[in-house]
mmCIF file of C-alpha atoms in Angstrom:
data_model
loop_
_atom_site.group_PDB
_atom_site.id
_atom_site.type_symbol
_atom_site.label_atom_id
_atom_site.label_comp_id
_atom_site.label_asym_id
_atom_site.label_seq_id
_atom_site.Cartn_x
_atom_site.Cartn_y
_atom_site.Cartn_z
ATOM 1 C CA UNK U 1 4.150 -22.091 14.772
ATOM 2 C CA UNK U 2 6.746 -21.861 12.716
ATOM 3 C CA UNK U 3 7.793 -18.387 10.408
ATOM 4 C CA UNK U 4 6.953 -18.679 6.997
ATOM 5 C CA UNK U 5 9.562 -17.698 4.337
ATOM 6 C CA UNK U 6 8.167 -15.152 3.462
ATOM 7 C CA UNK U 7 8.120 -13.960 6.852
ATOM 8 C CA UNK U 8 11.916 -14.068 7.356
ATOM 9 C CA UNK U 9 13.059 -12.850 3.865
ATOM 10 C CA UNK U 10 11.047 -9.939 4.804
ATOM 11 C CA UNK U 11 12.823 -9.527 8.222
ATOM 12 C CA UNK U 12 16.104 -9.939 6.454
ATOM 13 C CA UNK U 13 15.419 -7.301 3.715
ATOM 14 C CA UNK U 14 14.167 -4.486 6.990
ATOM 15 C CA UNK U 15 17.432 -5.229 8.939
ATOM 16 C CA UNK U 16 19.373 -4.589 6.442
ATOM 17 C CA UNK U 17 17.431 -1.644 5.528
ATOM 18 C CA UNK U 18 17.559 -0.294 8.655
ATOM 19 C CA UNK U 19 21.502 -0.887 9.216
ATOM 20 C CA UNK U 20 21.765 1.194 6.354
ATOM 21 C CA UNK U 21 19.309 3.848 7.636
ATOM 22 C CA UNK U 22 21.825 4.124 10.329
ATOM 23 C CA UNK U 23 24.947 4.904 8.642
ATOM 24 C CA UNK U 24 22.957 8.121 7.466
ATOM 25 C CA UNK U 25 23.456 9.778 11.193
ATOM 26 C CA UNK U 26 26.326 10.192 13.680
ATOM 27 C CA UNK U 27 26.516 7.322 16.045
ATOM 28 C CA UNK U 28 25.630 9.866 18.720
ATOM 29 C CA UNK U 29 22.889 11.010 17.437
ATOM 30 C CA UNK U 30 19.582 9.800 17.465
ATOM 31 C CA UNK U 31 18.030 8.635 13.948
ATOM 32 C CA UNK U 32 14.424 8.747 12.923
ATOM 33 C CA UNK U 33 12.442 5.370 12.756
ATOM 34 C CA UNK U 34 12.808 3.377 9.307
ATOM 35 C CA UNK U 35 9.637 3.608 7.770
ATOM 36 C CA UNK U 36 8.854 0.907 5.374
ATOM 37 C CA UNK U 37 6.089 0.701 3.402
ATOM 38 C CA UNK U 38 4.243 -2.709 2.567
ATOM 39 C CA UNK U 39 1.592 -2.960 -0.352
ATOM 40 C CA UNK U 40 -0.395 -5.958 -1.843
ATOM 41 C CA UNK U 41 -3.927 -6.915 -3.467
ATOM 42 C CA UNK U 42 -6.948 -8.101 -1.590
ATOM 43 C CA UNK U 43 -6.287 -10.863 -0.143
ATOM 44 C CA UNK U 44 -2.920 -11.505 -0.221
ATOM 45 C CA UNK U 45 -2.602 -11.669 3.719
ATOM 46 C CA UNK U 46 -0.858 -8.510 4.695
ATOM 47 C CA UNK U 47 -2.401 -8.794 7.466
ATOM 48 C CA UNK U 48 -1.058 -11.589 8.609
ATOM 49 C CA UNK U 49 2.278 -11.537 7.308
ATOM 50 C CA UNK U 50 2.898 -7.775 9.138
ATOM 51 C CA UNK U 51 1.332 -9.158 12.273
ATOM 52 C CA UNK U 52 3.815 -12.702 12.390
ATOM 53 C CA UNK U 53 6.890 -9.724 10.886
ATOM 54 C CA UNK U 54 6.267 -7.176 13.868
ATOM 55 C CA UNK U 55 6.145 -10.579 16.036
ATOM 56 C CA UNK U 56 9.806 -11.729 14.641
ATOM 57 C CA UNK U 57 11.205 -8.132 14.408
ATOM 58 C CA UNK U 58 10.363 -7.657 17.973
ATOM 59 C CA UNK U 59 12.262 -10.748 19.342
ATOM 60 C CA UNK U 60 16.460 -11.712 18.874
ATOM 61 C CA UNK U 61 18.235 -11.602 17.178
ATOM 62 C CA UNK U 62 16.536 -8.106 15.632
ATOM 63 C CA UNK U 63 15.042 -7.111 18.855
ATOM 64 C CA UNK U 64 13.951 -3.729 17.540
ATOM 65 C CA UNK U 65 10.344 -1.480 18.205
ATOM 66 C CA UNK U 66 8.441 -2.328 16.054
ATOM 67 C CA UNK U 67 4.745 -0.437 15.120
ATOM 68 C CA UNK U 68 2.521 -0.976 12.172
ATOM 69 C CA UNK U 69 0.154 1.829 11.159
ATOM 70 C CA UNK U 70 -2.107 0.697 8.212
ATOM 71 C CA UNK U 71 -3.858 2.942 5.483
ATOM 72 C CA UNK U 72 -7.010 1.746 6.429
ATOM 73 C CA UNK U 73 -6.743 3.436 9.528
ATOM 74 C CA UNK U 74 -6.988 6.744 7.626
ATOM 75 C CA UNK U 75 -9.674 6.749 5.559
ATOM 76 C CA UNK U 76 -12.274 9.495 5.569
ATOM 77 C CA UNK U 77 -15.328 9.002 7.951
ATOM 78 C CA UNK U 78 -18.241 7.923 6.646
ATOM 79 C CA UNK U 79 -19.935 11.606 6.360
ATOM 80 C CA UNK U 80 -16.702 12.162 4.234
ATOM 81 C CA UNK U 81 -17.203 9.218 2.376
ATOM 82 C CA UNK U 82 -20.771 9.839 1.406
ATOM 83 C CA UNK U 83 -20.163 13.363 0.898
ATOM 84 C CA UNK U 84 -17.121 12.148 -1.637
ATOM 85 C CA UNK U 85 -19.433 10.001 -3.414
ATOM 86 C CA UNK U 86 -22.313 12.453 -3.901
ATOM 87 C CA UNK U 87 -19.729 15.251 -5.304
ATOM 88 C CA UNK U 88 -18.552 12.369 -7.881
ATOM 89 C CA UNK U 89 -21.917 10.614 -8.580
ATOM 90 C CA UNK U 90 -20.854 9.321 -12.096
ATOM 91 C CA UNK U 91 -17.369 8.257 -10.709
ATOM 92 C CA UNK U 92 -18.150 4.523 -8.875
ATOM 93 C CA UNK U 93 -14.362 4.410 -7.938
ATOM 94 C CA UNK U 94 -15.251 7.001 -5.596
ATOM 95 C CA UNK U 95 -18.500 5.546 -4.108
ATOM 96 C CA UNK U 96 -16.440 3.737 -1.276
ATOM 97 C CA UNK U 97 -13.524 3.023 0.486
ATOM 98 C CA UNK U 98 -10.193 1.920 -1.269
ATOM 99 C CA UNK U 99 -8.897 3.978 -4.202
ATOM 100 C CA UNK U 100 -7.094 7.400 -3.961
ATOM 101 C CA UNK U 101 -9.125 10.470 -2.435
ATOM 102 C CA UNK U 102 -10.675 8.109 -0.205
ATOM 103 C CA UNK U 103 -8.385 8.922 2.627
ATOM 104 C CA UNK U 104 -8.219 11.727 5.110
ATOM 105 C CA UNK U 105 -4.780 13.373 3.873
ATOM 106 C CA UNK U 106 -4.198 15.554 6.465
ATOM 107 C CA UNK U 107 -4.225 13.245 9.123
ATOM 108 C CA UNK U 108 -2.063 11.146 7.456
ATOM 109 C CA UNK U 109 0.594 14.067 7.122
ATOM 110 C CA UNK U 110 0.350 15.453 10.558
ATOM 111 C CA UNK U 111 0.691 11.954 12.006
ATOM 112 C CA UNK U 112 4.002 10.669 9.788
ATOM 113 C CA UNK U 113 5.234 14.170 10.752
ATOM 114 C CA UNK U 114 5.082 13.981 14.190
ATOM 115 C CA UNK U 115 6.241 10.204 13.939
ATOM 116 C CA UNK U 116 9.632 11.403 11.723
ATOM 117 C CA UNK U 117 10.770 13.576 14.741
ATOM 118 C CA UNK U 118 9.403 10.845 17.531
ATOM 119 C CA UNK U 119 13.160 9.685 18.359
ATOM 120 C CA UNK U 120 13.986 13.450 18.697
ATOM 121 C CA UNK U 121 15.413 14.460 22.098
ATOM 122 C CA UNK U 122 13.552 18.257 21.746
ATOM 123 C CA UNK U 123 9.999 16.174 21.270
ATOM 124 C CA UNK U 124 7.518 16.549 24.392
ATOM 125 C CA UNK U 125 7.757 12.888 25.228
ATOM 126 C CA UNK U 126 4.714 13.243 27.677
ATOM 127 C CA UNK U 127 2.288 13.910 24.631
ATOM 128 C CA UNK U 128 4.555 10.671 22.706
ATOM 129 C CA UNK U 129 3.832 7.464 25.494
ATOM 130 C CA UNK U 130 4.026 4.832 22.913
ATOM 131 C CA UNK U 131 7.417 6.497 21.970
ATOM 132 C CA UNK U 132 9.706 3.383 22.340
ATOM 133 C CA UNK U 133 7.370 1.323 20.435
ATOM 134 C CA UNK U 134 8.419 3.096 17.558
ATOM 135 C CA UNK U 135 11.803 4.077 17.388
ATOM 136 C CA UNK U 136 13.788 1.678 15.305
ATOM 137 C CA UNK U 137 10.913 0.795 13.045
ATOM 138 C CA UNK U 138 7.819 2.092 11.541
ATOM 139 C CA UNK U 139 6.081 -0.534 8.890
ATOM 140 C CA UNK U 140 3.314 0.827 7.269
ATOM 141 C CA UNK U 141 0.676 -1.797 5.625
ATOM 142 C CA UNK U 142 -0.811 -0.379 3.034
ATOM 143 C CA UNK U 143 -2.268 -0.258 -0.551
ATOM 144 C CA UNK U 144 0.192 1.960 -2.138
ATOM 145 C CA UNK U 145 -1.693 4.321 -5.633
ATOM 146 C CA UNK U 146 1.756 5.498 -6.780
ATOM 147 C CA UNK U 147 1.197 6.175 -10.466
ATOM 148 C CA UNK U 148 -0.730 8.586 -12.254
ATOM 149 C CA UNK U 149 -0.586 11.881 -14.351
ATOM 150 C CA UNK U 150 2.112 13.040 -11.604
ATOM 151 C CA UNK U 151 3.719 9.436 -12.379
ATOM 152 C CA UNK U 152 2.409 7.603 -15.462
ATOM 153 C CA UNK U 153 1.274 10.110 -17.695
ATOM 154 C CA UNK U 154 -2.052 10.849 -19.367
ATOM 155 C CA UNK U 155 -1.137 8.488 -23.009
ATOM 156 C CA UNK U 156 -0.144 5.810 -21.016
ATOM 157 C CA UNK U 157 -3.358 5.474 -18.337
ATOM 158 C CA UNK U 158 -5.626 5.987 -21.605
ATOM 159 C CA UNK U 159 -3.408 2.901 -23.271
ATOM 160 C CA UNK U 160 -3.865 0.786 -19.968
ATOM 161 C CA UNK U 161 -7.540 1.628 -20.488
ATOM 162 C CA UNK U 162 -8.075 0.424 -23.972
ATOM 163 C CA UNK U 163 -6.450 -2.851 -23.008
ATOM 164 C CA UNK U 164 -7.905 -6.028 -21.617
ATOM 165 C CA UNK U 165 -7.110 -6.889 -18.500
ATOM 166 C CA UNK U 166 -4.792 -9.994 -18.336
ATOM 167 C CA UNK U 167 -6.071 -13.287 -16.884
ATOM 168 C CA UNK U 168 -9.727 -11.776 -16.218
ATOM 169 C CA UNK U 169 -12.387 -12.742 -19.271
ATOM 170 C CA UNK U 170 -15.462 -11.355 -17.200
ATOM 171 C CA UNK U 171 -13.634 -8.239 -16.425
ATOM 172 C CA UNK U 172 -13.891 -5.230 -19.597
ATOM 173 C CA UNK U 173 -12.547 -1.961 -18.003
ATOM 174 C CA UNK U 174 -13.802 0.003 -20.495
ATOM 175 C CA UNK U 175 -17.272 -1.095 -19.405
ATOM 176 C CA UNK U 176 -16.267 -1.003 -15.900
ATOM 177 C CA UNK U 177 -15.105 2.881 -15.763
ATOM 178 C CA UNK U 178 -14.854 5.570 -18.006
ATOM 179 C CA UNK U 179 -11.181 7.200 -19.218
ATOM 180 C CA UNK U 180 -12.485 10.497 -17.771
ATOM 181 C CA UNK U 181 -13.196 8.692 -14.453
ATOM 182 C CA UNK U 182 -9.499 7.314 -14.034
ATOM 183 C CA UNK U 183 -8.419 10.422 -15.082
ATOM 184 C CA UNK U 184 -10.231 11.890 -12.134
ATOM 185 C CA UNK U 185 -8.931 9.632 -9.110
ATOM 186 C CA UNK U 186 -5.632 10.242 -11.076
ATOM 187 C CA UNK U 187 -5.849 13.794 -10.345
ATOM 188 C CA UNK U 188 -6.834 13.044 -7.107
ATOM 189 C CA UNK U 189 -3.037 11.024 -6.326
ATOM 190 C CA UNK U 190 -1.084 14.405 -6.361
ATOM 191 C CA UNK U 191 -2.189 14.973 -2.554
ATOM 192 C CA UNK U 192 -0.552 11.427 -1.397
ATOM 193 C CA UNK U 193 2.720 12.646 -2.171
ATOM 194 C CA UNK U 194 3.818 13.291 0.901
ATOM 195 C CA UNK U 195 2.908 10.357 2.287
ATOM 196 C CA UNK U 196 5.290 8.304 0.141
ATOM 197 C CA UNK U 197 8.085 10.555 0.534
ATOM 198 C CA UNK U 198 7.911 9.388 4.045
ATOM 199 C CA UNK U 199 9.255 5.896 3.174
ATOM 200 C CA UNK U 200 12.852 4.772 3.011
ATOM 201 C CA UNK U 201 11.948 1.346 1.940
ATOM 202 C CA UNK U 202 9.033 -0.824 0.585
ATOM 203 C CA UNK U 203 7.865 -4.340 0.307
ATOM 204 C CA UNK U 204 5.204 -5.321 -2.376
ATOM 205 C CA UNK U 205 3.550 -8.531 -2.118
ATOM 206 C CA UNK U 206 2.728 -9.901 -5.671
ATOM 207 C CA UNK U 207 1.121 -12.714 -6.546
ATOM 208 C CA UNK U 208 1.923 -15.469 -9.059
ATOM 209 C CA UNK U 209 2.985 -13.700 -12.582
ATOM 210 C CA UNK U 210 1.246 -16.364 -14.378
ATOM 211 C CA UNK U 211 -1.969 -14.824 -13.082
ATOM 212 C CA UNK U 212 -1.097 -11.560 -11.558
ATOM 213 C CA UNK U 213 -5.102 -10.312 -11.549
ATOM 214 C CA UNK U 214 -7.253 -13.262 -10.972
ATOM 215 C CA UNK U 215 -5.809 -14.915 -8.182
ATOM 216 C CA UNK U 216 -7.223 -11.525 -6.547
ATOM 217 C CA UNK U 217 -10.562 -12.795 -6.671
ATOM 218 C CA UNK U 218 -9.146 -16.489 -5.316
ATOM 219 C CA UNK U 219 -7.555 -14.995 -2.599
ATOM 220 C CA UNK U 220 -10.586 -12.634 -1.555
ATOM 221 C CA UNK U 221 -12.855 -14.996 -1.598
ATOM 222 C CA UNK U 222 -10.624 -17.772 0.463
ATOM 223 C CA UNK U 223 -10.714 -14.499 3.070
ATOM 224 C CA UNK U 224 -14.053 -14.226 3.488
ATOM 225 C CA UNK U 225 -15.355 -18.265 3.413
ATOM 226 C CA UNK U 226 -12.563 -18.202 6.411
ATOM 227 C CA UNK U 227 -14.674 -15.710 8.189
ATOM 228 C CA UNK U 228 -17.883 -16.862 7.284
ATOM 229 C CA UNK U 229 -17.042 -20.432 8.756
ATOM 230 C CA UNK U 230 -15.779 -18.607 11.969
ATOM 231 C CA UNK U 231 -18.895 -16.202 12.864
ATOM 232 C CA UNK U 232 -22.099 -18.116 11.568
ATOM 233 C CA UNK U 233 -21.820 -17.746 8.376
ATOM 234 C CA UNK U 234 -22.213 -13.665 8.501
ATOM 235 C CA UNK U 235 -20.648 -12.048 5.253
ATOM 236 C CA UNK U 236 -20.738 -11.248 1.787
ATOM 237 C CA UNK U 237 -22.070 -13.621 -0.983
ATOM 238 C CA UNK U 238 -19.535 -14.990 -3.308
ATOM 239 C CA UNK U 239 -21.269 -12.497 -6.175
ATOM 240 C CA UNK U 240 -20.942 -9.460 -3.570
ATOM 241 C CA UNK U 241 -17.240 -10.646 -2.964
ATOM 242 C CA UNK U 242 -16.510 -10.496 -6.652
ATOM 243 C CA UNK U 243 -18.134 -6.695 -7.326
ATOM 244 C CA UNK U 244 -15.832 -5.640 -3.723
ATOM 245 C CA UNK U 245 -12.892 -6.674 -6.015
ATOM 246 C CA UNK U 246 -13.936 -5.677 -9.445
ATOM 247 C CA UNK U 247 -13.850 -1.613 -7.401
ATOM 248 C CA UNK U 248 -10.210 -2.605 -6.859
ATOM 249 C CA UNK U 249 -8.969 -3.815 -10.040
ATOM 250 C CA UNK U 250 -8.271 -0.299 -11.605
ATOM 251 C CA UNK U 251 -5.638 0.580 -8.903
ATOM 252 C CA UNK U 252 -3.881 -2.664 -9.791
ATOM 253 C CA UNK U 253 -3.961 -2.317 -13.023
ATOM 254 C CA UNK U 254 -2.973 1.647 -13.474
ATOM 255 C CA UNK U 255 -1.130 2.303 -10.506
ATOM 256 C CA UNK U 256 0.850 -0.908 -9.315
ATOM 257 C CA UNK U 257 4.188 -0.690 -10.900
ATOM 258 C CA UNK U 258 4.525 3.025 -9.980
ATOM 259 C CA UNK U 259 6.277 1.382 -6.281
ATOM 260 C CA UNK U 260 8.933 -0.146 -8.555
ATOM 261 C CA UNK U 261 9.191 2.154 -11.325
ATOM 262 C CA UNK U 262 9.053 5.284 -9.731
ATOM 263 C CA UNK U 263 6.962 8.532 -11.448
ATOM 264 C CA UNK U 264 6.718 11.003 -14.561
ATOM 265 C CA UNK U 265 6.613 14.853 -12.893
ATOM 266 C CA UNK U 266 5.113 17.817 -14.295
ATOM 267 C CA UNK U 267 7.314 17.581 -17.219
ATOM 268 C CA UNK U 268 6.640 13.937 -18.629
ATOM 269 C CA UNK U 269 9.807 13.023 -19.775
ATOM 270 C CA UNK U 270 11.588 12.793 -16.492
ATOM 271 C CA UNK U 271 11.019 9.788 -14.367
ATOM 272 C CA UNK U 272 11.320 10.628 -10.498
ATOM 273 C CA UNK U 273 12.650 7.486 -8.694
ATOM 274 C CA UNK U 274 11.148 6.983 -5.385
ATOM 275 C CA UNK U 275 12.295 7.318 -2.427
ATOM 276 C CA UNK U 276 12.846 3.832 -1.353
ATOM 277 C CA UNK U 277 14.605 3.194 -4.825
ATOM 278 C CA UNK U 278 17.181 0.600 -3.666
ATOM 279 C CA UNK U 279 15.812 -0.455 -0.805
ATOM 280 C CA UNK U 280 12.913 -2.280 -2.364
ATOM 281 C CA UNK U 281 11.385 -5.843 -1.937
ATOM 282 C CA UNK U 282 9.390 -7.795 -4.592
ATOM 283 C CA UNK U 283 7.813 -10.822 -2.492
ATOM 284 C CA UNK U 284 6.164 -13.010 -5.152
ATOM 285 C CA UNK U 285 3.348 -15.783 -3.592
ATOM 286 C CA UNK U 286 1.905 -18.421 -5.306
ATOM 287 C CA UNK U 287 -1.949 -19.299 -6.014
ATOM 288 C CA UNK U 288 -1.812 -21.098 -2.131
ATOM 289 C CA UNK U 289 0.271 -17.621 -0.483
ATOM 290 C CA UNK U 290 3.826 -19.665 -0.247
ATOM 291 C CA UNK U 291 7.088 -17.912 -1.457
ATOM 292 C CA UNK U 292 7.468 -18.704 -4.639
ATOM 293 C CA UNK U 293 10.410 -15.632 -5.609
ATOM 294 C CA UNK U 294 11.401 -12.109 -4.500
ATOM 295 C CA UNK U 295 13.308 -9.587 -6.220
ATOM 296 C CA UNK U 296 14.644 -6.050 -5.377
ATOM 297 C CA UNK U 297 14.544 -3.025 -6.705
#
């Protein structure tokens, strides 16, 4: 099967990434593994591109380590989850999985802790097996909430608010979710901060500009009729797929651009670049998931 473009632009923009990671450290030292962060919409096949990526990474001429750790793999159990949605019972951002505050946190930190200091030759490699699977290259899928107060700033989330969402006529976020809500999961972001600290370089999957929101719903959709042909037909209903989406929506809408834009601190008028500032990948698809542009940031 051959690599799609997208694929191999991606590979492209991690190698050189990582050759830059490098030049951070003595050649006789050991570095830490490259994490790189990768963030898209439902849909957009993250999935599968990371899984055909590792696949390319892994074989020459790159032949590095590759392991992919996604955020889904960190959410809070489902007592946590009730538990969550019972202390927020007006708040229907919170009354599942997806959106900040969803996620166990401390998990997350102890295990891109450990994983920073995996390559390092004082680590207890017994308790580490999986240690060479990892050392050149961490990629982390993942939907990325980077931008709220901490980041965007209380006017400009209200402003977002008041707006229509482009592209979507049977979407009114107003009627969807209350300022005071947003405001809420916004809060909420502060804890991920040390997740995204861990990254030295992202990847955000985009789709087409001309319809940035509703090719969500297109793509989600295409996802589960895939699955449903597959297993008997066992699934949501195209109305059920729509409402799984409409949850999501906010996050795109409030918090997207934060990965490229970086984030307002405590004191508003400073922007705080992130991290991965530089090392950045825009990977635009169009309405059938082919590589339509990238840009870098």
């Amino acid at each position: 099967m051959a690599t799609p473009p997208a694929v191999r632009t991606m590979a492209s923009h991690i190698s050189d990434c990582l050759k830059a990671h490098r030049t951070r450290f003595s050649a006789h030292s050991r570095y830490p593994p490259l994490f790189v962060g990768v963030q898209g919409p439902q849909g957009s096949g993250k999935t599968f591109l990371t899984s055909r990526l590792r696949s390319l990474l892994a074989d020459p001429p790159y032949s590095l380590s590759v392991a992919v750790l996604s955020i889904d793999d960190l959410y809070l159990p489902h007592r946590g989850l009730m538990a969550l949605a019972e202390t927020h019972p007006q708040n229907r951002l919170l009354h599942g999985r997806g959106q900040p505050g969803t996620h166990d946190i401390q998990l997350g930190r102890e295990i891109l802790r450990a994983l920073k200091t995996i390559n390092d030759s004082r680590v207890d490699q017994a308790k580490w097996p999986c240690r060479y699977l990892i050392r050149a290259y961490l990629m982390v899928r993942a939907i990325v909430p980077q931008r709220l107060r901490w980041s965007v700033g209380q006017e400009e989330v209200e402003e977002r608010w008041r707006q229509s969402v482009p592209g979507l006529v049977d979407f009114d976020m107003q009627a969807f979710v209350s300022l005071e809500d947003v405001l809420e999961v916004n809060d909420l972001l502060a804890s991920y901060i040390e997740w995204w600290q861990a990254f030295n370089a992202f990847i955000q999957i985009k789709g087409p500009s001309t319809s940035p929101y509703a090719v969500i719903y297109r793509w989600r959709l295409q996802q589960e009729h895939d699955m449903k042909a597959k297993n008997g037909g066992r699934g949501m209903t195209d109305a059920q797929v729509k409402t799984f989406v409409d949850r999501y929506i906010p996050g795109y809408v409030f918090f997207g651009d934060g990965i490229r834009k970086g984030a307002v601190g405590d004191h508003e008028e400073k922007v705080e670049l992130p991290p991965w500032q530089g090392h950045g990948l825009v990977v635009e698809l169009d309405l059938e998931r082919k590589l339509q542009s990238t840009s870098q940031f």
